[in-house]
Coordinates of C-alpha atoms in Angstrom, one line a residue:
Chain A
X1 CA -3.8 27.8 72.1
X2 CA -3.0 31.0 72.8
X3 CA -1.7 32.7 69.3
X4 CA 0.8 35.5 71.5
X5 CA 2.9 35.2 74.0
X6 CA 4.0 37.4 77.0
X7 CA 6.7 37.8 79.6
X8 CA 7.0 40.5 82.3
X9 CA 10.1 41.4 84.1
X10 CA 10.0 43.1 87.4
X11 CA 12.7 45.5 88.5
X12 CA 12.2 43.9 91.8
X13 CA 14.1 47.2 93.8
X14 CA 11.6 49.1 92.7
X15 CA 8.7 47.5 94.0
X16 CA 7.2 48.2 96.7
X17 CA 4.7 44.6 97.0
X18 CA 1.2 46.8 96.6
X19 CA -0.1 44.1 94.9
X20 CA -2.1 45.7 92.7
X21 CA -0.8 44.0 89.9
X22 CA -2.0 40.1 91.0
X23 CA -5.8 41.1 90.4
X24 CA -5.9 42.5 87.0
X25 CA -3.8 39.6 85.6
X26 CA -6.5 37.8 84.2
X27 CA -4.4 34.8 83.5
X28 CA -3.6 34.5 86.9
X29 CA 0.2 35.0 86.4
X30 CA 1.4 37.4 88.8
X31 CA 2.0 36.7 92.6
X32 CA 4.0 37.8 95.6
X33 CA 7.4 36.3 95.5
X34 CA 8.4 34.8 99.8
X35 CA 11.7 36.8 99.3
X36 CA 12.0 40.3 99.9
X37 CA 14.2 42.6 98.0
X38 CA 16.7 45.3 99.9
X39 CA 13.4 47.2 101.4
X40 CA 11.7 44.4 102.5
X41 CA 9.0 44.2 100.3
X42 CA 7.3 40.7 98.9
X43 CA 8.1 42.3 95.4
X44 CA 5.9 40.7 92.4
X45 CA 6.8 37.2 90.2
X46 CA 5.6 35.1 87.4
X47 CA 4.5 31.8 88.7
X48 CA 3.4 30.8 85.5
X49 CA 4.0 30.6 81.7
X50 CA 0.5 31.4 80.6
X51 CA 1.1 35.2 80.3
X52 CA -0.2 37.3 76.8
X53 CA 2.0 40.4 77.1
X54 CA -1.5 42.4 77.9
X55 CA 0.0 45.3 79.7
X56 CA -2.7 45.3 82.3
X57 CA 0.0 45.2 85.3
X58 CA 2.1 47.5 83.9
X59 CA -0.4 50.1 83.6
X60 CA -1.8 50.1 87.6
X61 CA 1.6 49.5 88.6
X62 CA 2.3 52.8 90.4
X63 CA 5.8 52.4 90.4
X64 CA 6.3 51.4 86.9
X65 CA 8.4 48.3 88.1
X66 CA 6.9 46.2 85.4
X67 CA 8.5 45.7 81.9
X68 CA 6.5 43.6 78.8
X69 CA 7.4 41.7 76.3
X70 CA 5.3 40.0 73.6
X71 CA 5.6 38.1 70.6
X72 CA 3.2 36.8 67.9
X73 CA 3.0 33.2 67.7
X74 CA 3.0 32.2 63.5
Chain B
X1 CA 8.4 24.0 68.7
X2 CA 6.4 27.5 69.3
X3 CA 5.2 27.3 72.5
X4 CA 8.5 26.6 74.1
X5 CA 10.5 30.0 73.8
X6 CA 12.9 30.8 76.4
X7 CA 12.9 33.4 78.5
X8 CA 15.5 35.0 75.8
X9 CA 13.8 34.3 73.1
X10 CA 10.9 36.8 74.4
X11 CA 12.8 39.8 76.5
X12 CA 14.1 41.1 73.3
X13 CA 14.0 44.7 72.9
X14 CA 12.3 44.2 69.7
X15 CA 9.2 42.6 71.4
X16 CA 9.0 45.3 74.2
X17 CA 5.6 46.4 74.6
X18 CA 5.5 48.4 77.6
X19 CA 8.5 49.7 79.8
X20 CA 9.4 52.6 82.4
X21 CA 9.3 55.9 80.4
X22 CA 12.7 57.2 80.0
X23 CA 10.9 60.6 81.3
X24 CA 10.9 59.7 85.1
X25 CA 14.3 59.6 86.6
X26 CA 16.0 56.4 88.3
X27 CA 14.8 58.3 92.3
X28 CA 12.7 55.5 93.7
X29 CA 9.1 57.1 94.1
X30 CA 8.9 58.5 97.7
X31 CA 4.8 57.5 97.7
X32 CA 3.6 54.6 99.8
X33 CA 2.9 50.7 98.2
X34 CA -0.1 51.1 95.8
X35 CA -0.6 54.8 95.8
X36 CA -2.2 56.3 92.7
X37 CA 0.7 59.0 92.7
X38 CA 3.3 56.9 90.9
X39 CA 0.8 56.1 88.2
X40 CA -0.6 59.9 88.2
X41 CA 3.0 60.7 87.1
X42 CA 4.1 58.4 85.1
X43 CA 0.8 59.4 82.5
X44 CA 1.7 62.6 82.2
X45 CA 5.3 61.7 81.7
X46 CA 4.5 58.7 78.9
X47 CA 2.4 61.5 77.5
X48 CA 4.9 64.3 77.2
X49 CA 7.4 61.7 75.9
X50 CA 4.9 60.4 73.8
X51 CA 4.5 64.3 71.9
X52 CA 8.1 64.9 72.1
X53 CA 7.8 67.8 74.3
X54 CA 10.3 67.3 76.8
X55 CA 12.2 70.2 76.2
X56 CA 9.3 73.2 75.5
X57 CA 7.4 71.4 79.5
X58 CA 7.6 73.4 82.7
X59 CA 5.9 71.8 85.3
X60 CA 5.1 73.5 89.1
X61 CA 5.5 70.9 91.8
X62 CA 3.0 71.3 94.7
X63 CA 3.9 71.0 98.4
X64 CA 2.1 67.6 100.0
X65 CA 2.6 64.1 99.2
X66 CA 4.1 65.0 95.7
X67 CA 6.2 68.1 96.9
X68 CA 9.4 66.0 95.1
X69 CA 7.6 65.7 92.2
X70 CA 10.7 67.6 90.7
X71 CA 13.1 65.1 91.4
X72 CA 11.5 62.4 89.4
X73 CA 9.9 64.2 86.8
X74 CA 13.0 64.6 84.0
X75 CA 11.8 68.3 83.2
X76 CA 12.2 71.5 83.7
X77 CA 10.2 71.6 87.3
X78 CA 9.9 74.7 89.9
X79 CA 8.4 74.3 93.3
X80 CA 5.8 76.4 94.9
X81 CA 4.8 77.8 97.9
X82 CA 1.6 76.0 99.9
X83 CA -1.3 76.0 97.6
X84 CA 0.7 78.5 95.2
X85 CA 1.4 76.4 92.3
X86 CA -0.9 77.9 90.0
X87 CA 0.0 81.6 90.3
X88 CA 3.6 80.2 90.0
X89 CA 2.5 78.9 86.5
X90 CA 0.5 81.9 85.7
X91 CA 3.9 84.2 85.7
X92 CA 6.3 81.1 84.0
X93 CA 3.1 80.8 80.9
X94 CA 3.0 84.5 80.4
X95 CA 6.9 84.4 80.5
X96 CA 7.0 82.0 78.2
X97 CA 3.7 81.7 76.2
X98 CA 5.5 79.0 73.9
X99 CA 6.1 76.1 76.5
X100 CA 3.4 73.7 77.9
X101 CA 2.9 74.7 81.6
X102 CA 1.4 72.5 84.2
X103 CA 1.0 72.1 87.7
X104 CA 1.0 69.1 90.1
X105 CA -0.7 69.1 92.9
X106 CA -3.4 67.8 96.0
X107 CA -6.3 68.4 97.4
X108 CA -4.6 70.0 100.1
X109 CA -2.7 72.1 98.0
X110 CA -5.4 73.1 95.5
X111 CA -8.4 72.9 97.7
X112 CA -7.7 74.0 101.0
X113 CA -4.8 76.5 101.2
X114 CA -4.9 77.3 97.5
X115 CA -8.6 77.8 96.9
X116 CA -7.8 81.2 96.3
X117 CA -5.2 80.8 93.4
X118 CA -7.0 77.9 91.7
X119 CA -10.1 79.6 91.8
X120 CA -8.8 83.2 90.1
X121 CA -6.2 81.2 87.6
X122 CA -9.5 79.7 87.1
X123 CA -11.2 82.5 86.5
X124 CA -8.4 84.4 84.2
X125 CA -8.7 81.5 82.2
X126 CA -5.2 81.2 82.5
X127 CA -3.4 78.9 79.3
X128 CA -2.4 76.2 82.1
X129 CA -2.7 72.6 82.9
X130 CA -3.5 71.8 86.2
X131 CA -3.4 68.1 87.3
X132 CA -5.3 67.6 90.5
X133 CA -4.8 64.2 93.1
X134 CA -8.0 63.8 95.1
X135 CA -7.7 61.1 97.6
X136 CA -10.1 63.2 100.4
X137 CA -7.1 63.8 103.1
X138 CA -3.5 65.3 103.9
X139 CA -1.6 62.3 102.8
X140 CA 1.7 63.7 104.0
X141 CA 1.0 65.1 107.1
X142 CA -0.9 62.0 108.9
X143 CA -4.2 61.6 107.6
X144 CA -5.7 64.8 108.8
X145 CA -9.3 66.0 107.2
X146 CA -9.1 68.1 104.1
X147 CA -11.9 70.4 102.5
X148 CA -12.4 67.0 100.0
X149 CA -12.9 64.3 102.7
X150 CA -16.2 62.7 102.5
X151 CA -19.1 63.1 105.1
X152 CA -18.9 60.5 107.9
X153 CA -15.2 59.6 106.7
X154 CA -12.8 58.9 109.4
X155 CA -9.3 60.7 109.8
X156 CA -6.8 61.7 112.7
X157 CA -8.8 65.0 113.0
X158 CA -12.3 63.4 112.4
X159 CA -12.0 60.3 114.4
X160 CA -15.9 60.1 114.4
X161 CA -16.3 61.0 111.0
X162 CA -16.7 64.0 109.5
X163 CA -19.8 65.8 110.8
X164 CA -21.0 68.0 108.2
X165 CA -22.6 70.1 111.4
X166 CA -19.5 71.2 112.9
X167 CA -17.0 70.3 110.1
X168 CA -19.1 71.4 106.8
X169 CA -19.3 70.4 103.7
X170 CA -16.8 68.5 101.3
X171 CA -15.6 70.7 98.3
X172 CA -16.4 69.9 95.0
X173 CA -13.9 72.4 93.3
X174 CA -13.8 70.4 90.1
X175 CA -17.3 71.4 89.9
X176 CA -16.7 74.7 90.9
X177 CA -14.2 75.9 88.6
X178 CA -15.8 74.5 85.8
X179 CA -18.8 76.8 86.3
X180 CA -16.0 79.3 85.2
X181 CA -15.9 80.8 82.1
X182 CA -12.2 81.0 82.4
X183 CA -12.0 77.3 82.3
X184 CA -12.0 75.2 78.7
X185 CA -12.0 71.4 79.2
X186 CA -13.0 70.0 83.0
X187 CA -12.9 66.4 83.3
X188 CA -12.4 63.7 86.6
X189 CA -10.8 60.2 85.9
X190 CA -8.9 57.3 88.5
X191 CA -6.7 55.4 87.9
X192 CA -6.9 52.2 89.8
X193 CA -7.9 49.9 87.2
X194 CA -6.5 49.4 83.6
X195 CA -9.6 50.6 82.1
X196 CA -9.0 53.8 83.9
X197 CA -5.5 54.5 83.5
X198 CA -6.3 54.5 79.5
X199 CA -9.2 56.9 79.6
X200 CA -6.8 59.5 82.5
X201 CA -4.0 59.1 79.8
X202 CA -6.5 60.2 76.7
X203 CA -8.1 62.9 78.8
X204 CA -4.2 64.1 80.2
X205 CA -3.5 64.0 76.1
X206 CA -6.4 66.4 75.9
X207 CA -5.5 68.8 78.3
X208 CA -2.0 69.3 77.1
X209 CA -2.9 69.8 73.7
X210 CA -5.8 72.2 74.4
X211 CA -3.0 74.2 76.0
X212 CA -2.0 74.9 72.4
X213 CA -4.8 76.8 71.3
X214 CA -4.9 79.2 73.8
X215 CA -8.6 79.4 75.3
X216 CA -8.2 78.8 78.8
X217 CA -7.2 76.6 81.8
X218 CA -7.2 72.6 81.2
X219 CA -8.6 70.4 83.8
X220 CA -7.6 66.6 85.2
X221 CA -9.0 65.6 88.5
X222 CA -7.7 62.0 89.8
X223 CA -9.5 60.6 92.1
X224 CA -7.0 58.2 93.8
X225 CA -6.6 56.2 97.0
X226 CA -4.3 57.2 99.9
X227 CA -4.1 53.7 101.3
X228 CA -2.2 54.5 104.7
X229 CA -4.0 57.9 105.5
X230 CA -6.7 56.0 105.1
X231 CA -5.7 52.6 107.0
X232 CA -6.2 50.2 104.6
X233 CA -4.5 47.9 102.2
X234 CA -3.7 49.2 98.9
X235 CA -6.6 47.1 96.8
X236 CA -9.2 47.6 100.1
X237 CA -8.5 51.4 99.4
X238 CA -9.5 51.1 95.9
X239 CA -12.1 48.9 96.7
X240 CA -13.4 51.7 99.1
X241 CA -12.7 54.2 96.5
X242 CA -15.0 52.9 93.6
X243 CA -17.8 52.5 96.7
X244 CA -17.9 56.0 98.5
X245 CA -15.6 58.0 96.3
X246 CA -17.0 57.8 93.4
X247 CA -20.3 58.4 94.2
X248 CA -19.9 61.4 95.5
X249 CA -16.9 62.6 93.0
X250 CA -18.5 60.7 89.6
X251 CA -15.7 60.3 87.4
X252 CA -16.1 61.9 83.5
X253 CA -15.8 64.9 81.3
X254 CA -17.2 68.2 83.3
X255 CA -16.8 70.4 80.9
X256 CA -16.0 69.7 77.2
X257 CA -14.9 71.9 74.7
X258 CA -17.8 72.8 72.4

């Protein structure tokens, strides 16, 4: 089991649906959402609960739309 | 019990690892889905934020793609005529020798128009930064050729490819300039892949605070994609950058301080 655990939240105004993001997620946790924020963009969503906080989509996300949490589980 | 935490129970702002740097301003980014600007700016913003130096930064936007760079960088910016950028930051550093000075800019700003001013700031070994986007065309303007586009690449002023015969050859001015004497640390990064962003942000690191010691001009070439000049989807650009890119424009340290 994994020993943290992650969130992200995604300031879905901001992006702009590049997906860049969906690739580098290694566990798989990021997708295109079917909605479409005020620009019409398929922003980014968790579909899952299996994410570790690794920062990995935060860091290619040219907009900076991504925000991490972690926490250590004891 | 542990593996069920709410959503609340983890968005705390005590278990924030990674957020927006207060540094860029609420202006959504003007740059198309998936371009390498955004990410290019936000570095060198995490990084000034990151060394406090907010107040003692001027930066010099470019004209291009990233000509608003002022209005989302949370600095003290100036704009610059075409290509001009770093003789604008030659007068602000000798102005004011104390503050970090950097310029912004493209390929078409530094290596077509402003050829002339990168190469002699260059040359005087001026105490500036200079951050340089290479994505091998005139993002702003339509796609057009630029002095960096790769042989046989197609733009809307090549649409057979660039022939080398008629067109010549790409410009390697990172190369160039760090054949220079005026020039102290020379490097190349991208920053399509996690990997990469981390090594860009040490190497931006290393070019601001080699500005401190006063023995020439710092460096950064990013290689980055420019997904609609080049009329593909933002991953088949960087796909298409690591394969004909990056063999041509090989991404490391050029010139490290001895």
């Amino acid at each position: 089991m994994a020993t943290v655990k992650g969130r992200i939240v995604v300031d879905t105004e901001r992006c702009k649906g590049c997906q860049l993001c969906a690739p580098v997620c290694k566990e798989g946790t990021i997708a295109m959402s079917k909605n479409l924020n005020s620009k019409g963009y398929q922003f980014a969503t968790s579909i899952n609960d299996d994410c570790t906080g690794c920062i990995n989509c935060a860091l290619v996300c040219p907009d900076g739309a991504i925000t991490v949490y972690r926490v250590k589980l004891n | 019990m542990q593996d069920t935490l709410t959503n609340e129970e983890i968005c705390k702002p005590e278990n924030m690892v990674y957020h927006r740097t207060a540094l860029l301003t609420e202006a959504p980014l003007s740059y198309c889905p998936g371009c390498g600007h955004g990410t290019a700016h936000r570095l060198i913003m995490e990084v000034i934020e990151e060394m406090k130096m907010q107040a003692n930064t001027i930066g010099v936007a470019p004209v291009g793609c990233s000509v608003l760079a002022y209005d989302f960088m949370d600095i003290d910016m100036q704009q610059a005529a075409h290509g001009r950028a770093p003789a604008v930051a030659t007068g602000i550093k000798r102005l004011y020798p104390d503050k970090f000075v950097f310029t912004y800019q493209g390929d078409g700003d530094l290596a077509a128009i402003g050829t002339c001013e990168t190469i002699h700031a260059c040359n005087r070994g001026e105490n500036i930064t200079i951050f340089f986007v290479n994505n091998g065309i005139y993002g702003m303007t339509g796609g057009q050729m630029a002095p960096t586009t790769l042989p046989g690449m197609k733009t809307a002023t090549s649409p057979f490819g660039r022939d080398v015969e008629t067109m010549g050859h790409p410009l390697k001015i990172t190369e160039l300039i760090a054949n220079l004497p005026g020039t102290y640390f020379v490097t190349r990064q991208s920053v399509h892949t996690p990997a990469n962003v981390r090594k860009a942000k040490k190497a931006i690191e290393k070019a601001i605070q080699y500005q401190k010691l006063n023995k020439g001009l710092n460096f950064v070439e990013i290689v980055s994609n420019c997904n609609s000049g080049w009329k593909m989807t933002p991953l088949e650009s960087n796909k298409w950058m690591e394969e004909n890119m990056f063999p041509f424009y090989p991404l490391g340290d050029i010139k490290v301080p001895k």
